[in-house]
C-alpha positions as a Python dict, from the first residue, in 0.01 Angstrom:
ca = {
    (1, 'M'): (0, 0, 0),
    (2, 'I'): (86, 366, 19),
    (3, 'P'): (-28, 554, -240),
    (4, 'N'): (169, 755, -439),
    (5, 'Q'): (335, 1073, -208),
    (6, 'I'): (598, 1330, -298),
    (7, 'I'): (878, 1134, -96),
    (8, 'E'): (1160, 1399, 49),
    (9, 'L'): (1474, 1176, 96),
    (10, 'K'): (1671, 1165, 421),
    (11, 'E'): (2051, 1113, 470),
    (12, 'H'): (2027, 752, 517),
    (13, 'Q'): (1748, 665, 218),
    (14, 'E'): (1725, 560, -146),
    (15, 'T'): (1460, 492, -376),
    (16, 'L'): (1415, 254, -704),
    (17, 'R'): (1151, 234, -912),
    (18, 'I'): (934, -60, -967),
    (19, 'P'): (760, -95, -1298),
    (20, 'K'): (364, -124, -1339),
    (21, 'G'): (233, -488, -1268),
    (22, 'K'): (598, -537, -1103),
    (23, 'S'): (524, -495, -744),
    (24, 'G'): (378, -845, -676),
    (25, 'Y'): (741, -1001, -750),
    (26, 'I'): (891, -808, -524),
    (27, 'F'): (589, -866, -211),
    (28, 'G'): (576, -1288, -326),
    (29, 'P'): (306, -1444, -140),
    (30, 'D'): (177, -1272, 179),
    (31, 'S'): (489, -1091, 137),
    (32, 'S'): (735, -1334, 185),
    (33, 'N'): (972, -1207, -28),
    (34, 'L'): (976, -811, 49),
    (35, 'N'): (1027, -988, 422),
    (36, 'R'): (1338, -1192, 347),
    (37, 'I'): (1487, -934, 133),
    (38, 'R'): (1403, -681, 482),
    (39, 'E'): (1601, -961, 706),
    (40, 'T'): (1897, -1041, 472),
    (41, 'S'): (1942, -702, 404),
    (42, 'G'): (1894, -542, 756),
    (43, 'A'): (1735, -239, 571),
    (44, 'D'): (1344, -61, 604),
    (45, 'I'): (1148, -92, 262),
    (46, 'I'): (825, 84, 193),
    (47, 'I'): (631, 56, -74),
    (48, 'I'): (504, 371, -234),
    (49, 'G'): (240, 369, -516),
    (50, 'K'): (-99, 193, -572),
    (51, 'R'): (-75, -168, -689),
    (52, 'N'): (-26, -276, -1061),
    (53, 'Q'): (52, 60, -1129),
    (54, 'S'): (420, 191, -1096),
    (55, 'C'): (552, 214, -801),
    (56, 'Q'): (896, 290, -557),
    (57, 'A'): (1079, 136, -284),
    (58, 'I'): (1196, 352, 6),
    (59, 'I'): (1524, 190, 108),
    (60, 'T'): (1661, 296, 505),
    (61, 'G'): (1966, 166, 640),
    (62, 'T'): (2354, 152, 600),
    (63, 'K'): (2528, 240, 271),
    (64, 'E'): (2585, -91, 263),
    (65, 'Q'): (2235, -233, 343),
    (66, 'R'): (2128, -10, 73),
    (67, 'S'): (2308, -191, -117),
    (68, 'K'): (2233, -513, -21),
    (69, 'A'): (1894, -462, -90),
    (70, 'V'): (1862, -255, -429),
    (71, 'V'): (2022, -573, -541),
    (72, 'L'): (1799, -818, -390),
    (73, 'L'): (1495, -586, -537),
    (74, 'Q'): (1658, -636, -877),
    (75, 'E'): (1701, -985, -847),
    (76, 'S'): (1324, -1058, -786),
    (77, 'L'): (1232, -807, -1069),
    (78, 'G'): (1499, -1002, -1301),
    (79, 'R'): (1344, -1344, -1156),
    (80, 'S'): (958, -1208, -1231),
    (81, 'N'): (917, -1370, -1525),
    (82, 'S'): (1093, -1684, -1466),
    (83, 'Y'): (773, -1909, -1337),
    (84, 'S'): (504, -1747, -1559),
    (85, 'P'): (387, -1967, -1809),
    (86, 'I'): (298, -1846, -2153),
    (87, 'I'): (-19, -2067, -2155),
    (88, 'G'): (-189, -2244, -1859),
    (89, 'F'): (-542, -2359, -1765),
    (90, 'T'): (-742, -2407, -1453),
    (91, 'L'): (-923, -2702, -1459),
    (92, 'L'): (-1191, -2907, -1226),
    (93, 'D'): (-1225, -3251, -1195),
    (94, 'I'): (-1565, -3327, -1300),
    (95, 'I'): (-1740, -3420, -1579),
    (96, 'P'): (-2104, -3262, -1521),
    (97, 'K'): (-2320, -3512, -1743),
    (98, 'L'): (-2620, -3560, -1469),
    (99, 'L'): (-2579, -3369, -1167),
    (100, 'L'): (-2486, -3006, -1194),
    (101, 'P'): (-2258, -2925, -877),
    (102, 'M'): (-2161, -2615, -621),
    (103, 'L'): (-1786, -2561, -537),
    (104, 'S'): (-1706, -2380, -220),
    (105, 'F'): (-1368, -2189, -111),
    (106, 'K'): (-1245, -2339, 191),
    (107, 'K'): (-1034, -2102, 400),
    (108, 'V'): (-697, -2248, 487),
    (109, 'P'): (-596, -2189, 822),
    (110, 'S'): (-276, -1976, 921),
    (111, 'E'): (-77, -1911, 1215),
    (112, 'D'): (-63, -1528, 1088),
    (113, 'G'): (-496, -1513, 1002),
    (114, 'C'): (-525, -1256, 723),
    (115, 'K'): (-381, -906, 859),
    (116, 'S'): (-81, -752, 622),
    (117, 'S'): (211, -642, 859),
    (118, 'V'): (352, -473, 558),
    (119, 'F'): (109, -236, 515),
    (120, 'P'): (-53, -13, 763),
    (121, 'N'): (-400, 29, 465),
    (122, 'D'): (-387, -365, 288),
    (123, 'I'): (-516, -664, 382),
    (124, 'T'): (-323, -969, 284),
    (125, 'H'): (-583, -1198, 152),
    (126, 'C'): (-623, -1560, 313),
    (127, 'K'): (-560, -1888, 124),
    (128, 'Y'): (-839, -2149, 3),
    (129, 'T'): (-882, -2460, -157),
    (130, 'L'): (-1172, -2592, -357),
    (131, 'E'): (-1406, -2876, -282),
    (132, 'I'): (-1679, -3047, -501),
    (133, 'N'): (-2015, -3008, -345),
    (134, 'P'): (-2161, -3351, -513),
    (135, 'S'): (-2525, -3189, -485),
    (136, 'P'): (-2783, -2916, -386),
    (137, 'P'): (-2864, -2986, -46),
    (138, 'N'): (-3245, -2998, -86),
    (139, 'Y'): (-3290, -3268, -403),
    (140, 'S'): (-3602, -3177, -532),
    (141, 'S'): (-3523, -2767, -543),
    (142, 'F'): (-3203, -2936, -809),
    (143, 'L'): (-3496, -3061, -1032),
    (144, 'S'): (-3661, -2765, -1105),
    (145, 'L'): (-3330, -2614, -1135),
    (146, 'R'): (-3193, -2863, -1374),
    (147, 'R'): (-3536, -2835, -1579),
    (148, 'S'): (-3519, -2458, -1569),
    (149, 'S'): (-3150, -2356, -1527),
    (150, 'P'): (-2933, -2239, -1847),
    (151, 'T'): (-2663, -2376, -1716),
    (152, 'F'): (-2735, -2663, -1652),
    (153, 'H'): (-2851, -2668, -2069),
    (154, 'K'): (-2518, -2563, -2115),
    (155, 'Y'): (-2305, -2820, -1950),
    (156, 'N'): (-2482, -3106, -2060),
    (157, 'N'): (-2526, -3021, -2410),
    (158, 'N'): (-2124, -3048, -2468),
    (159, 'N'): (-2157, -2670, -2576),
    (160, 'N'): (-1898, -2535, -2392),
    (161, 'D'): (-1603, -2322, -2507),
    (162, 'L'): (-1238, -2237, -2388),
    (163, 'S'): (-1304, -1911, -2224),
    (164, 'F'): (-990, -1735, -2232),
    (165, 'N'): (-876, -1463, -2039),
    (166, 'N'): (-523, -1245, -2191),
    (167, 'L'): (-323, -1140, -1947),
    (168, 'S'): (33, -999, -2060),
    (169, 'G'): (38, -1142, -2341),
    (170, 'K'): (-33, -1535, -2195),
    (171, 'I'): (-356, -1709, -2216),
    (172, 'Y'): (-468, -1820, -1920),
    (173, 'S'): (-855, -2011, -1856),
    (174, 'F'): (-1060, -2182, -1582),
    (175, 'N'): (-1246, -2487, -1684),
    (176, 'T'): (-1358, -2820, -1623),
    (177, 'I'): (-1220, -3194, -1720),
    (178, 'L'): (-1366, -3222, -2025),
    (179, 'Q'): (-1186, -2919, -2180),
    (180, 'L'): (-875, -3098, -2190),
    (181, 'D'): (-838, -3191, -2495),
    (182, 'D'): (-926, -2828, -2666),
    (183, 'C'): (-596, -2784, -2376),
    (184, 'L'): (-368, -2962, -2516),
    (185, 'A'): (-455, -2879, -2873),
    (186, 'K'): (-432, -2537, -2789),
    (187, 'I'): (-42, -2613, -2586),
    (188, 'V'): (48, -2826, -2893),
    (189, 'D'): (-52, -2510, -3124),
    (190, 'Q'): (163, -2267, -2937),
    (191, 'I'): (491, -2511, -2882),
    (192, 'S'): (490, -2605, -3262),
    (193, 'N'): (487, -2340, -3451),
    (194, 'K'): (209, -2469, -3595),
    (195, 'N'): (-236, -2330, -3596),
    (196, 'L'): (-425, -2625, -3652),
    (197, 'S'): (-700, -2518, -3839),
    (198, 'H'): (-1001, -2801, -3813),
    (199, 'P'): (-1197, -2874, -3603),
    (200, 'S'): (-1247, -3252, -3475),
    (201, 'R'): (-1410, -3408, -3209),
    (202, 'N'): (-1228, -3530, -2862),
    (203, 'R'): (-1319, -3805, -2661),
    (204, 'Y'): (-1616, -3638, -2424),
    (205, 'G'): (-1796, -3550, -2796),
    (206, 'N'): (-1665, -3211, -2807),
    (207, 'F'): (-1610, -3028, -3140),
    (208, 'H'): (-1265, -2854, -3077),
    (209, 'H'): (-1234, -2482, -3150),
    (210, 'H'): (-908, -2390, -3241),
    (211, 'H'): (-849, -1965, -3163),
    (212, 'Q'): (-583, -1799, -3373),
    (213, 'Q'): (-314, -1591, -3209),
    (214, 'K'): (32, -1537, -3291),
    (215, 'I'): (291, -1727, -3231),
    (216, 'I'): (540, -1653, -2926),
    (217, 'M'): (822, -1842, -3021),
    (218, 'D'): (1056, -2071, -3257),
    (219, 'N'): (1122, -2416, -3055),
    (220, 'S'): (1192, -2593, -3372),
    (221, 'D'): (1551, -2652, -3188),
    (222, 'N'): (1405, -2779, -2844),
    (223, 'E'): (1345, -3055, -2628),
    (224, 'F'): (1043, -3080, -2388),
    (225, 'R'): (1023, -3191, -2032),
    (226, 'L'): (703, -3312, -1918),
    (227, 'K'): (602, -3431, -1516),
    (228, 'I'): (251, -3436, -1316),
    (229, 'N'): (305, -3313, -982),
    (230, 'F'): (66, -3405, -688),
    (231, 'G'): (-38, -3167, -426),
    (232, 'R'): (-268, -2854, -366),
    (233, 'E'): (-398, -2587, -543),
    (234, 'L'): (-418, -2249, -407),
    (235, 'F'): (-646, -1961, -420),
    (236, 'T'): (-687, -1616, -311),
    (237, 'K'): (-777, -1296, -388),
    (238, 'I'): (-1111, -1479, -389),
    (239, 'S'): (-1436, -1217, -299),
    (240, 'K'): (-1693, -1557, -339),
    (241, 'T'): (-1693, -1871, -147),
    (242, 'N'): (-1980, -2028, -286),
    (243, 'L'): (-1987, -2072, -686),
    (244, 'N'): (-2163, -2272, -982),
    (245, 'L'): (-2007, -2416, -1244),
    (246, 'S'): (-2102, -2107, -1479),
    (247, 'E'): (-1876, -1833, -1253),
    (248, 'W'): (-1576, -2097, -1148),
    (249, 'N'): (-1576, -2084, -1583),
    (250, 'N'): (-1610, -1704, -1585),
    (251, 'L'): (-1308, -1652, -1322),
    (252, 'K'): (-1005, -1396, -1425),
    (253, 'R'): (-708, -1407, -1314),
    (254, 'G'): (-484, -1039, -1281),
    (255, 'Y'): (-585, -653, -1210),
    (256, 'N'): (-911, -727, -1027),
    (257, 'G'): (-940, -1115, -1054),
    (258, 'I'): (-828, -1411, -844),
    (259, 'T'): (-415, -1538, -835),
    (260, 'T'): (-351, -1895, -799),
    (261, 'A'): (-51, -2141, -628),
    (262, 'F'): (54, -2476, -667),
    (263, 'R'): (163, -2600, -330),
    (264, 'H'): (368, -2932, -375),
    (265, 'D'): (219, -3226, -114),
    (266, 'D'): (376, -3553, -34),
    (267, 'S'): (155, -3574, 322),
    (268, 'F'): (-78, -3772, 98),
    (269, 'F'): (153, -4032, 40),
    (270, 'D'): (179, -4282, 387),
    (271, 'D'): (303, -4562, 376),
    (272, 'E'): (-68, -4714, 391),
    (273, 'K'): (-167, -4522, 64),
    (274, 'I'): (174, -4599, -147),
    (275, 'Q'): (35, -4989, -42),
    (276, 'K'): (-256, -4967, -228),
    (277, 'L'): (-82, -4782, -509),
    (278, 'K'): (167, -5122, -505),
    (279, 'N'): (-193, -5295, -510),
    (280, 'T'): (-402, -5084, -729),
    (281, 'F'): (-183, -5051, -1029),
    (282, 'G'): (106, -5261, -966),
    (283, 'F'): (388, -5080, -890),
    (284, 'K'): (718, -5185, -790),
    (285, 'E'): (966, -5068, -551),
    (286, 'I'): (1293, -4973, -671),
    (287, 'N'): (1653, -4918, -526),
    (288, 'N'): (1943, -4771, -747),
    (289, 'F'): (2177, -4736, -449),
    (290, 'E'): (2141, -5061, -256),
    (291, 'N'): (2525, -5042, -354),
    (292, 'K'): (2621, -4710, -233),
    (293, 'V'): (2948, -4616, -96),
    (294, 'D'): (2905, -4263, -9),
    (295, 'D'): (2626, -4065, 81),
    (296, 'R'): (2665, -3841, -207),
    (297, 'E'): (2608, -4117, -466),
    (298, 'E'): (2240, -4071, -379),
    (299, 'C'): (2282, -3679, -448),
    (300, 'F'): (2222, -3493, -774),
    (301, 'I'): (2328, -3103, -759),
    (302, 'T'): (2137, -2880, -996),
    (303, 'V'): (2302, -2512, -1048),
    (304, 'L'): (2040, -2238, -1222),
    (305, 'Y'): (2226, -1946, -1329),
    (306, 'K'): (2121, -1681, -1611),
    (307, 'E'): (2305, -1561, -1880),
    (308, 'K'): (2180, -1289, -2125),
    (309, 'E'): (1886, -1323, -1909),
    (310, 'K'): (1794, -1641, -1998),
    (311, 'K'): (1792, -1922, -1773),
    (312, 'N'): (2013, -2190, -1733),
    (313, 'K'): (2180, -2496, -1573),
    (314, 'F'): (2392, -2781, -1534),
    (315, 'K'): (2350, -3102, -1321),
    (316, 'L'): (2652, -3218, -1126),
    (317, 'Q'): (2687, -3569, -1026),
    (318, 'W'): (2987, -3725, -722),
    (319, 'N'): (3248, -3929, -879),
    (320, 'A'): (3344, -4156, -643),
    (321, 'N'): (3651, -4240, -869),
    (322, 'E'): (3773, -3905, -884),
    (323, 'G'): (3669, -3808, -505),
    (324, 'R'): (3513, -3486, -689),
    (325, 'W'): (3187, -3340, -759),
    (326, 'K'): (3149, -3342, -1169),
    (327, 'I'): (2878, -3190, -1439),
    (328, 'I'): (2759, -3392, -1619),
    (329, 'K'): (2483, -3183, -1821),
    (330, 'S'): (2418, -2861, -1905),
    (331, 'T'): (2039, -2716, -2042),
    (332, 'K'): (2039, -2335, -2203),
    (333, 'N'): (1703, -2111, -2247),
    (334, 'I'): (1469, -2317, -2012),
    (335, 'S'): (1099, -2178, -2011),
    (336, 'R'): (791, -2279, -1818),
    (337, 'Q'): (612, -2275, -2169),
    (338, 'A'): (281, -2451, -2012),
    (339, 'I'): (89, -2563, -1697),
    (340, 'I'): (-242, -2750, -1645),
    (341, 'D'): (-373, -2734, -1311),
    (342, 'I'): (-625, -3021, -1247),
    (343, 'V'): (-826, -2954, -980),
    (344, 'S'): (-992, -3243, -815),
    (345, 'G'): (-1215, -3091, -524),
    (346, 'R'): (-1170, -3339, -316),
    (347, 'S'): (-993, -3276, 70),
    (348, 'K'): (-819, -3621, 52),
    (349, 'S'): (-720, -3638, -320),
    (350, 'P'): (-480, -3406, -403),
    (351, 'D'): (-450, -3205, -700),
    (352, 'L'): (-291, -3239, -970),
    (353, 'R'): (-70, -3007, -1222),
    (354, 'F'): (69, -3094, -1549),
    (355, 'L'): (401, -2930, -1654),
    (356, 'L'): (588, -2806, -1997),
    (357, 'K'): (931, -2703, -2006),
    (358, 'S'): (1118, -2675, -2310),
    (359, 'Q'): (1453, -2580, -2289),
    (360, 'K'): (1745, -2597, -2614),
    (361, 'R'): (1849, -2981, -2683),
    (362, 'S'): (2181, -3049, -2465),
    (363, 'S'): (2492, -2835, -2470),
    (364, 'P'): (2848, -2926, -2457),
    (365, 'I'): (3014, -2896, -2137),
    (366, 'S'): (3254, -2570, -2159),
    (367, 'E'): (3571, -2610, -1983),
    (368, 'K'): (3536, -2304, -1845),
    (369, 'N'): (3246, -2403, -1628),
    (370, 'H'): (3462, -2759, -1581),
    (371, 'N'): (3717, -2536, -1394),
    (372, 'I'): (3444, -2331, -1203),
    (373, 'I'): (3329, -2680, -1008),
    (374, 'Y'): (3676, -2840, -1010),
    (375, 'N'): (3840, -2509, -836),
    (376, 'I'): (3545, -2403, -572),
    (377, 'Q'): (3603, -2793, -434),
    (378, 'K'): (3926, -2687, -374),
    (379, 'T'): (3805, -2324, -207),
    (380, 'D'): (3892, -2297, 175),
    (381, 'D'): (3540, -2258, 225),
    (382, 'F'): (3435, -2568, 24),
    (383, 'L'): (3600, -2769, 254),
    (384, 'K'): (3493, -2664, 585),
    (385, 'R'): (3174, -2660, 476),
    (386, 'N'): (3189, -3035, 357),
    (387, 'E'): (3397, -3161, 681),
    (388, 'D'): (3110, -2973, 902),
    (389, 'D'): (2836, -3192, 961),
    (390, 'S'): (2548, -2966, 1037),
    (391, 'E'): (2592, -2798, 723),
    (392, 'L'): (2341, -2927, 452),
    (393, 'M'): (2410, -2831, 170),
    (394, 'Y'): (2756, -2951, -23),
    (395, 'F'): (2758, -2692, -276),
    (396, 'S'): (2654, -2299, -147),
    (397, 'Q'): (2540, -2050, -396),
    (398, 'K'): (2802, -1789, -261),
    (399, 'D'): (3044, -2042, -405),
    (400, 'F'): (2981, -1896, -756),
    (401, 'N'): (2986, -1543, -657),
    (402, 'G'): (3215, -1343, -905),
    (403, 'K'): (3224, -1641, -1143),
    (404, 'F'): (2802, -1617, -1304),
    (405, 'K'): (2476, -1492, -1198),
    (406, 'C'): (2381, -1795, -983),
    (407, 'T'): (1971, -1718, -904),
    (408, 'S'): (2024, -2055, -655),
    (409, 'V'): (2137, -2395, -578),
    (410, 'R'): (1923, -2760, -586),
    (411, 'Q'): (2037, -3054, -359),
    (412, 'S'): (1831, -3365, -391),
    (413, 'I'): (1749, -3670, -280),
    (414, 'I'): (1514, -3972, -469),
    (415, 'K'): (1357, -4069, -124),
    (416, 'K'): (1180, -4377, -321),
    (417, 'Q'): (1067, -4445, -690),
    (418, 'L'): (801, -4629, -737),
    (419, 'T'): (761, -4819, -1155),
    (420, 'N'): (565, -5039, -1354),
    (421, 'D'): (514, -5134, -1708),
    (422, 'K'): (403, -4762, -1847),
    (423, 'Y'): (525, -4512, -1527),
    (424, 'Q'): (700, -4410, -1225),
    (425, 'M'): (635, -4238, -925),
    (426, 'N'): (917, -4013, -776),
    (427, 'F'): (975, -3957, -460),
    (428, 'I'): (1205, -3627, -397),
    (429, 'S'): (1374, -3419, -109),
    (430, 'T'): (1523, -3111, -260),
    (431, 'L'): (1695, -2819, -50),
    (432, 'Q'): (1744, -2521, -234),
    (433, 'D'): (1974, -2230, -160),
    (434, 'E'): (1858, -1933, -326),
    (435, 'D'): (1964, -1571, -168),
    (436, 'G'): (2078, -1683, 158),
    (437, 'R'): (1801, -1884, 259),
    (438, 'I'): (1796, -2239, 248),
    (439, 'T'): (1438, -2407, 228),
    (440, 'L'): (1368, -2761, 195),
    (441, 'E'): (1060, -2907, -61),
    (442, 'D'): (935, -3231, -52),
    (443, 'T'): (747, -3301, -420),
    (444, 'V'): (617, -3632, -521),
    (445, 'N'): (549, -3639, -932),
    (446, 'L'): (481, -3859, -1183),
    (447, 'I'): (650, -3979, -1574),
    (448, 'N'): (559, -4128, -1834),
    (449, 'L'): (873, -4362, -1937),
    (450, 'S'): (798, -4315, -2291),
    (451, 'W'): (912, -3897, -2192),
    (452, 'I'): (1222, -4069, -2088),
    (453, 'S'): (1517, -4030, -2412),
    (454, 'S'): (1807, -4112, -2160),
    (455, 'P'): (1722, -4293, -1810),
    (456, 'S'): (1972, -4289, -1573),
    (457, 'P'): (1949, -4415, -1182),
    (458, 'N'): (2044, -4107, -1100),
    (459, 'S'): (1760, -3869, -1252),
    (460, 'C'): (1421, -3844, -1249),
    (461, 'E'): (1445, -3628, -1547),
    (462, 'S'): (1154, -3662, -1853),
    (463, 'I'): (1297, -3532, -2168),
    (464, 'T'): (1108, -3592, -2484),
    (465, 'T'): (1249, -3581, -2827),
    (466, 'M'): (946, -3645, -3017),
    (467, 'D'): (754, -3436, -3210),
    (468, 'P'): (453, -3172, -3059),
    (469, 'K'): (310, -3286, -3408),
    (470, 'N'): (315, -3643, -3336),
    (471, 'P'): (-38, -3698, -3238),
    (472, 'K'): (186, -3946, -2987),
    (473, 'F'): (261, -3692, -2826),
    (474, 'N'): (-77, -3548, -2765),
    (475, 'E'): (-212, -3910, -2703),
    (476, 'S'): (82, -3995, -2400),
    (477, 'I'): (-59, -3633, -2223),
    (478, 'I'): (-330, -3717, -2226),
    (479, 'D'): (-309, -4084, -2135),
    (480, 'T'): (-67, -3981, -1829),
    (481, 'I'): (-304, -3723, -1711),
    (482, 'D'): (-600, -3985, -1674),
    (483, 'Y'): (-371, -4268, -1499),
    (484, 'A'): (-266, -3960, -1240),
    (485, 'R'): (-614, -3825, -1190),
    (486, 'N'): (-654, -4202, -1130),
    (487, 'I'): (-408, -4234, -855),
    (488, 'S'): (-543, -3927, -715),
    (489, 'R'): (-886, -4042, -645),
    (490, 'A'): (-752, -4397, -544),
    (491, 'I'): (-508, -4217, -263),
    (492, 'G'): (-844, -4016, -173),
    (493, 'D'): (-1076, -4315, -160),
}
């Protein structure tokens, strides 16, 4: 990043101030967002300042290019907190009872390497995955370490508390699966407006230690969406590639710390692995669209928009009788409340992300939005696009220009669904139109059937109306995470 300096603007330049701590949202992973803004707007953009400090974007181009760049930059800043949960944990899937494993960060191959093309004096950090080495190469050295290491005794005396790292008022921590119960207790405290004060023993024999904190928001009028995704945890800003459990537990995020991201990945689930899931877990494949007449019947479209800085959405479904798309559900005040990422430590086993979102209980669909969707489908642009076989999406983000602040449009198809008596796995392919760029993402998720309040054949959304203070809420999450861990291990074996 170019250091702060006195700036003399030229005729075709203007500036935009980027608040402290927000520059990362402008850059995006490997500066992908900044490059996208440059490409979309046609403007040249240079960031002046220091990381984690207030800085400026110098925008050069025609008036139209600069104006478009400013809009895209401001949109990136406006979305900066959309995907940042209130509380999050990264847990290593290991119970170190007998061995003291070493951990290794493995560099992810990249065509671009680690050289930044954005800042002359800056380096783009490489991505890493994490693998567990089951035992040290020299077993006699390990035995000596086992007898003398305070770290070993710390983890084998079941004495490990959660170490919280406060970042911008939010709580993050690195630990092991031993602390899953404690993490969930902390999350339930958060979402139920309640601080538990009496420690209880968890399933691994450890005591919960409930840390007092301010309740950030009132969730009394909320319902919760729960799911577990399969993919790979990616780490950046890694300074040490080999570490032990104690060093893992002391990792920090943010300034002078590391960063993590979860990459959805369905490549773990080939036909052979899916057959293994059927044999091992009793899954059966279901097809809810075998009698479909129109391809549109198997799509569900989500329109996300902002209103008074709150994230909202409505879902569209094809109505074959009326021959048009109709809104079937409206949801408001969507917020990522908690994330637990579970790192398998095995190259052939997927990592997991448990995601808990809150949202207002389903609200009535406004007549205004019904009319917007109806009128869009009569426009020339919409009709031409839907007649063109080369077009990927039925609706576009630009369809909603001037109507409301649409942040993205998603078009999803359930490629495969597996179900047994307690769980459902969804294999989903989603096209997303965001800021003029269409991307494709294939995801695999697991949900507990008890989480689904109103199942429908064209939906894989899991909404629980269960009170978070009800012990069954916690139990269902723990059971489902353990089930997903077993699936991950089975896939890797």
